[in-house]
Short mmCIF file of C-alpha atoms in Angstrom, two decimals:
data_model
loop_
_atom_site.label_atom_id
_atom_site.label_comp_id
_atom_site.label_asym_id
_atom_site.label_seq_id
_atom_site.Cartn_x
_atom_site.Cartn_y
_atom_site.Cartn_z
CA MET A 1 98.24 97.05 99.17
CA LEU A 2 96.66 93.58 100.02
CA GLU A 3 96.42 91.23 97.12
CA SER A 4 94.72 87.80 96.90
CA GLU A 5 96.13 84.81 95.11
CA SER A 6 93.73 85.47 92.23
CA GLU A 7 93.57 89.06 91.15
CA ALA A 8 90.54 88.26 88.97
CA GLU A 9 88.49 87.29 92.00
CA THR A 10 89.48 90.00 94.50
CA PRO A 11 90.74 93.47 93.66
CA LEU A 12 93.64 95.19 95.33
CA VAL A 13 92.71 96.57 98.75
CA PRO A 14 94.31 99.83 99.81
CA VAL A 15 95.96 99.85 103.35
CA THR A 16 96.83 103.24 104.88
CA PHE A 17 99.15 103.60 107.89
CA VAL A 18 99.28 107.00 109.50
CA SER A 19 101.89 107.78 112.18
CA ALA A 20 101.10 110.93 114.17
CA HIS A 21 102.43 112.96 117.05
CA LEU A 22 99.75 115.34 118.25
CA ALA A 23 99.92 118.42 120.47
CA PRO A 24 101.17 117.82 124.03
CA ALA A 25 100.02 119.08 127.48
CA GLU A 26 97.04 118.12 129.57
CA ASP A 27 94.85 121.11 128.58
CA ALA A 28 95.51 120.90 124.80
CA PHE A 29 92.90 118.27 123.92
CA GLU A 30 91.14 120.71 121.57
CA ARG A 31 94.46 121.31 119.71
CA ARG A 32 94.78 117.50 119.38
CA ASN A 33 91.29 117.37 117.91
CA GLN A 34 92.39 120.01 115.42
CA ASP A 35 95.49 118.08 114.57
CA TRP A 36 93.22 115.13 113.70
CA ARG A 37 91.17 117.40 111.49
CA GLY A 38 94.33 118.62 109.77
CA LEU A 39 95.34 115.05 109.06
CA VAL A 40 92.04 114.31 107.33
CA GLU A 41 92.01 117.58 105.44
CA ARG A 42 95.67 117.73 104.26
CA LEU A 43 97.15 114.23 104.32
CA VAL A 44 96.44 113.51 100.63
CA PHE A 45 97.83 110.73 98.43
CA SER A 46 98.39 111.45 94.76
CA THR A 47 97.66 108.93 92.06
CA THR A 48 101.00 107.31 91.19
CA THR A 49 101.86 105.11 88.20
CA THR A 50 105.13 103.16 88.44
CA THR A 51 106.94 101.99 85.29
CA THR A 52 110.24 100.13 85.01
CA ASP A 53 112.78 100.64 82.26
CA HIS A 54 114.00 97.11 81.68
CA GLY A 55 116.61 98.37 79.16
CA GLU A 56 118.59 100.06 81.92
CA ASP A 57 121.64 98.32 83.27
CA SER A 58 120.43 96.12 86.11
CA GLU A 59 123.28 97.28 88.38
CA ARG A 60 122.14 100.86 88.05
CA ALA A 61 118.44 100.43 87.84
CA ALA A 62 116.28 101.70 90.74
CA LEU A 63 114.78 98.92 92.83
CA LEU A 64 111.26 100.27 92.40
CA GLY A 65 111.79 101.54 88.87
CA SER A 66 111.09 105.02 87.63
CA SER A 67 107.78 106.52 88.68
CA THR A 68 105.46 109.18 87.28
CA THR A 69 102.81 110.87 89.34
CA THR A 70 99.58 112.00 87.71
CA GLY A 71 96.42 113.73 88.95
CA GLU A 72 97.83 115.34 92.01
CA GLU A 73 94.91 117.72 92.25
CA GLU A 74 92.57 114.75 92.50
CA GLY A 75 94.41 112.90 95.25
CA GLU A 76 92.67 110.80 97.94
CA GLY A 77 92.67 111.43 101.66
CA VAL A 78 93.16 108.94 104.49
CA PHE A 79 89.42 108.00 104.13
CA THR A 80 89.37 106.26 100.75
CA ALA A 81 85.53 105.93 100.42
CA GLY A 82 85.52 103.10 102.95
CA SER A 83 87.21 100.70 100.39
CA GLY A 84 90.33 99.93 102.40
CA TYR A 85 92.05 99.74 105.80
CA LEU A 86 93.16 102.71 107.79
CA PHE A 87 95.50 102.41 110.84
CA LEU A 88 96.44 105.41 112.96
CA ALA A 89 99.28 104.97 115.48
CA GLY A 90 101.60 107.16 117.44
CA ASP A 91 101.95 109.53 120.35
CA LEU A 92 98.43 110.90 120.16
CA ASN A 93 99.05 112.65 123.53
CA TYR A 94 95.54 112.44 125.04
CA ARG A 95 95.80 112.61 128.83
CA THR A 96 93.65 111.59 131.77
CA SER A 97 93.11 115.16 133.13
CA ASN A 98 92.68 118.68 131.76
CA THR A 99 95.03 120.11 134.40
CA LEU A 100 98.45 119.29 135.76
CA PRO A 101 98.49 117.13 138.90
CA GLN A 102 98.72 118.71 142.29
CA PRO A 103 100.89 117.30 145.10
CA GLU A 104 97.82 115.69 146.70
CA ASP A 105 96.87 113.95 143.36
CA VAL A 106 100.01 111.78 143.40
CA ALA A 107 98.32 109.46 145.90
CA ARG A 108 95.73 108.59 143.20
CA PHE A 109 98.36 107.53 140.63
CA PRO A 110 97.90 103.90 139.60
CA SER A 111 100.19 101.23 140.97
CA LEU A 112 101.71 99.02 138.33
CA ASP A 113 101.26 95.86 140.39
CA ALA A 114 97.75 96.65 141.82
CA ASP A 115 95.02 94.05 141.63
CA ALA A 116 91.94 94.74 139.47
CA SER A 117 89.88 95.29 142.62
CA ASP A 118 92.34 97.77 144.06
CA PRO A 119 91.31 101.47 143.83
CA LEU A 120 94.83 102.12 142.54
CA HIS A 121 94.34 99.80 139.59
CA TYR A 122 94.89 101.64 136.29
CA SER A 123 91.28 100.87 135.19
CA GLN A 124 90.04 103.60 137.55
CA LEU A 125 92.15 106.26 135.88
CA LEU A 126 91.27 104.92 132.33
CA ARG A 127 87.77 106.26 132.92
CA GLU A 128 89.17 109.83 132.67
CA ASP A 129 90.84 109.18 129.31
CA GLN A 130 90.43 112.20 127.04
CA LEU A 131 90.64 110.26 123.83
CA ASN A 132 87.66 108.06 124.66
CA ARG A 133 85.76 111.09 125.92
CA GLU A 134 86.41 113.22 122.87
CA ARG A 135 85.73 110.35 120.45
CA GLU A 136 82.39 109.56 122.12
CA GLN A 137 81.46 113.23 121.78
CA GLY A 138 82.35 113.12 118.04
CA GLN A 139 85.28 115.58 118.28
CA CYS A 140 88.06 113.22 116.99
CA PHE A 141 88.89 109.97 115.24
CA HIS A 142 85.46 109.68 113.65
CA GLY A 143 84.56 106.07 112.81
CA LEU A 144 87.81 104.68 114.20
CA SER A 145 87.94 101.81 116.66
CA GLU A 146 90.41 100.63 119.29
CA ALA A 147 91.00 97.28 120.84
CA PRO A 148 90.25 97.13 124.65
CA ILE A 149 93.07 98.56 126.74
CA SER A 150 94.38 95.97 129.21
CA PHE A 151 97.76 97.56 129.98
CA PRO A 152 98.89 100.41 132.39
CA PRO A 153 99.48 104.00 131.28
CA THR A 154 102.22 104.43 128.71
CA TYR A 155 103.35 107.88 129.94
CA LYS A 156 105.17 109.45 131.79
CA TYR A 157 107.93 107.34 133.37
CA LYS A 158 111.11 108.35 135.04
CA LEU A 159 114.16 107.96 132.79
CA GLY A 160 116.92 105.46 133.45
CA ALA A 161 114.98 102.58 134.84
CA ARG A 162 116.11 99.20 133.46
CA ASP A 163 114.27 96.77 135.84
CA PRO A 164 110.46 96.80 135.69
CA ARG A 165 110.43 97.02 139.48
CA GLN A 166 112.11 100.47 139.09
CA TRP A 167 109.44 101.84 136.64
CA LYS A 168 107.89 104.88 138.34
CA PHE A 169 105.62 107.64 137.14
CA VAL A 170 106.88 111.23 137.11
CA HIS A 171 104.84 113.34 139.55
CA SER A 172 104.65 116.40 137.31
CA ARG A 173 102.36 114.73 134.69
CA TRP A 174 99.27 112.55 134.94
CA PRO A 175 99.90 108.95 133.97
CA SER A 176 98.16 108.64 130.64
CA TRP A 177 97.66 106.41 127.65
CA CYS A 178 99.34 108.71 125.19
CA ASP A 179 100.45 105.99 122.77
CA ARG A 180 97.60 104.43 120.87
CA ILE A 181 96.64 102.43 117.79
CA LEU A 182 93.23 102.89 116.15
CA TYR A 183 91.78 101.47 112.99
CA LEU A 184 88.88 101.95 110.61
CA GLU A 185 86.40 99.29 109.66
CA SER A 186 83.61 99.31 107.07
CA SER A 187 81.07 97.09 105.35
CA THR A 188 83.82 95.64 103.16
CA VAL A 189 86.75 95.33 105.47
CA THR A 190 87.11 94.10 109.08
CA VAL A 191 89.94 94.11 111.61
CA THR A 192 90.17 91.26 114.19
CA PRO A 193 92.55 92.28 117.04
CA TYR A 194 94.41 89.44 118.71
CA ARG A 195 96.60 91.30 121.08
CA TYR A 196 96.93 95.00 122.08
CA ASP A 197 99.71 95.62 124.62
CA ALA A 198 102.38 97.99 125.82
CA LEU A 199 106.07 97.12 125.26
CA PRO A 200 108.77 97.31 127.90
CA LEU A 201 110.11 100.66 128.85
CA PHE A 202 113.36 101.79 127.33
CA PRO A 203 115.75 103.47 129.80
CA THR A 204 116.16 106.49 127.50
CA SER A 205 112.36 107.09 127.00
CA ASP A 206 109.54 108.20 129.23
CA HIS A 207 107.01 106.41 127.01
CA ARG A 208 106.15 102.75 126.58
CA ALA A 209 105.45 101.92 122.96
CA VAL A 210 102.35 99.94 122.10
CA ALA A 211 101.83 97.13 119.59
CA LEU A 212 98.75 95.63 117.94
CA ALA A 213 98.49 92.12 116.49
CA ALA A 214 95.41 91.84 114.26
CA ALA A 215 94.01 90.06 111.21
CA VAL A 216 92.56 91.99 108.32
CA VAL A 217 90.03 90.27 106.12
CA LEU A 218 88.11 91.36 103.02
CA ARG A 219 84.43 90.78 103.86
CA SER A 220 83.00 91.03 100.37
CA VAL A 221 84.30 91.42 96.84
CA GLN A 222 83.70 94.88 95.41
CA ALA A 223 82.43 95.23 91.94
CA GLY A 224 85.25 95.80 89.42
CA PRO A 225 84.96 98.02 86.32
CA SER A 226 83.67 95.13 84.17
CA ASP A 227 80.94 94.34 86.72
CA SER A 228 79.69 97.84 87.41
CA GLU A 229 77.26 97.78 84.46
CA SER A 230 75.66 94.48 85.52
CA ALA A 231 75.56 95.27 89.24
CA PRO A 232 72.12 96.48 90.46
CA ALA A 233 72.10 100.20 91.26
CA THR A 234 70.33 99.54 94.58
CA ASP A 235 73.17 97.21 95.76
CA VAL A 236 75.81 99.82 94.86
CA GLN A 237 73.97 102.54 96.68
CA GLN A 238 73.49 100.40 99.73
CA GLN A 239 77.19 99.57 99.85
CA GLN A 240 78.11 103.26 99.53
CA GLN A 241 75.77 104.18 102.40
CA GLN A 242 77.40 101.57 104.67
CA GLN A 243 80.91 102.87 103.97
CA PRO A 244 82.13 105.48 106.45
CA ALA A 245 82.60 108.89 104.93
CA ALA A 246 85.37 111.30 105.70
CA PRO A 247 84.38 113.60 108.62
CA PHE A 248 85.97 116.64 106.92
CA PRO A 249 86.49 117.47 103.17
CA ILE A 250 90.03 117.55 101.73
CA ASP A 251 91.50 120.99 101.93
CA ARG A 252 91.37 122.60 98.43
CA ASP A 253 94.71 124.20 99.10
CA TRP A 254 96.41 120.99 100.23
CA LYS A 255 99.04 120.90 97.49
CA ARG A 256 100.40 124.42 98.20
CA LYS A 257 100.46 123.83 101.93
CA ARG A 258 102.24 120.53 101.45
CA ASP A 259 104.93 122.19 99.26
CA GLU A 260 105.35 124.86 101.92
CA ALA A 261 105.77 122.23 104.62
CA ARG A 262 108.37 120.43 102.57
CA ARG A 263 110.40 123.67 102.18
CA LYS A 264 110.23 124.23 105.90
CA GLU A 265 111.30 120.59 106.53
CA LEU A 266 114.42 121.20 104.36
CA VAL A 267 115.23 124.36 106.24
CA VAL A 268 114.74 122.87 109.73
CA GLY A 269 116.45 119.68 108.69
CA GLY A 270 119.52 121.57 107.34
CA LEU A 271 119.75 123.71 110.51
CA ALA A 272 119.45 120.62 112.71
CA TYR A 273 122.17 118.86 110.74
CA LEU A 274 124.54 121.82 111.04
CA GLY A 275 123.78 122.43 114.78
CA LEU A 276 123.13 119.03 116.27
CA THR A 277 125.51 116.61 114.45
CA TRP A 278 129.29 116.49 114.70
CA GLU A 279 129.65 116.25 110.97
CA GLY A 280 127.34 119.23 110.40
CA ARG A 281 129.25 121.25 113.04
CA ARG A 282 132.50 120.55 111.22
CA TYR A 283 131.03 121.76 107.98
CA LEU A 284 129.69 124.86 109.80
CA VAL A 285 133.07 125.64 111.34
CA GLY A 286 134.68 125.15 107.94
CA MET A 287 132.25 127.49 106.30
CA VAL A 288 132.85 130.16 108.98
CA ILE A 289 136.57 129.89 108.69
CA GLY A 290 136.35 129.95 104.88
CA GLY A 291 134.08 133.00 104.97
CA LEU A 292 136.37 134.83 107.30
CA GLY A 293 139.33 133.99 105.06
CA VAL A 294 137.57 135.34 101.99
CA TRP A 295 136.56 138.49 103.91
CA PHE A 296 140.27 139.15 105.04
CA VAL A 297 141.52 138.58 101.46
CA LEU A 298 139.01 140.92 99.94
CA ARG A 299 139.64 143.54 102.62
CA SER A 300 143.41 143.35 102.02
CA MET A 301 142.87 143.70 98.28
CA LEU A 302 140.64 146.72 98.61
CA SER A 303 142.89 148.45 101.07
CA VAL A 304 145.92 148.30 98.69
#
């Protein structure tokens, strides 16, 4: 939450950060659009009230205090009636072609050191960006903006390169701007981007992460509860009309689906811990040996 020096003059402004990894593959742009719709419909924030028990021993007290959650069925989605900021960032996976590149297409791959007037400059390939195409057609990221892209594609690079002169694109995938940061503006909030750029490539990754430096400013003070009675009805209606509305309604069954997802996360996380970590494997081997030991003991007891 953003808070001014004087709470009486300016109310708290909600700030929502969404990190997403959408469906991969060149031809899966429609699945990515559906992933965006799923975020709007099922990413719901419950009303939370936090209270702190000051009587508890300070050494054992939780840093954020104890919290109670109320009104879960009346939660808010990522679009909070246009009253706050929304940032969406991550591997959104939109590509620059609907099909995999053919051997002859490699000659069209952008050169990282090409001049802006060169046909191999990345700006030529940026014209084929699926994200911009789908957003202009109203298929995804409704109402969201993005700072101008002035950096080469962020995907897909060969692994192991430590020197920028060794950065090369993999020939099996179209170079694309998979990693993006978008934001929502409204009549009451504005985002002023200062720099939008790609970070250096890590040797262990085939992506270049992106970073956005921006200023967020509250354009106008919203009427608080005490001012709502005196505020003209026409002004309130005009402000609501200027605020962007959610492109999709919140899924009525969001709470059950969230609970199911959490149970699946526990199962997948537990299996990954047992199968992919050394500590988990030791526990797994111990459980197998213990189970076999119990089985042999019971078998010997029953055979007597």
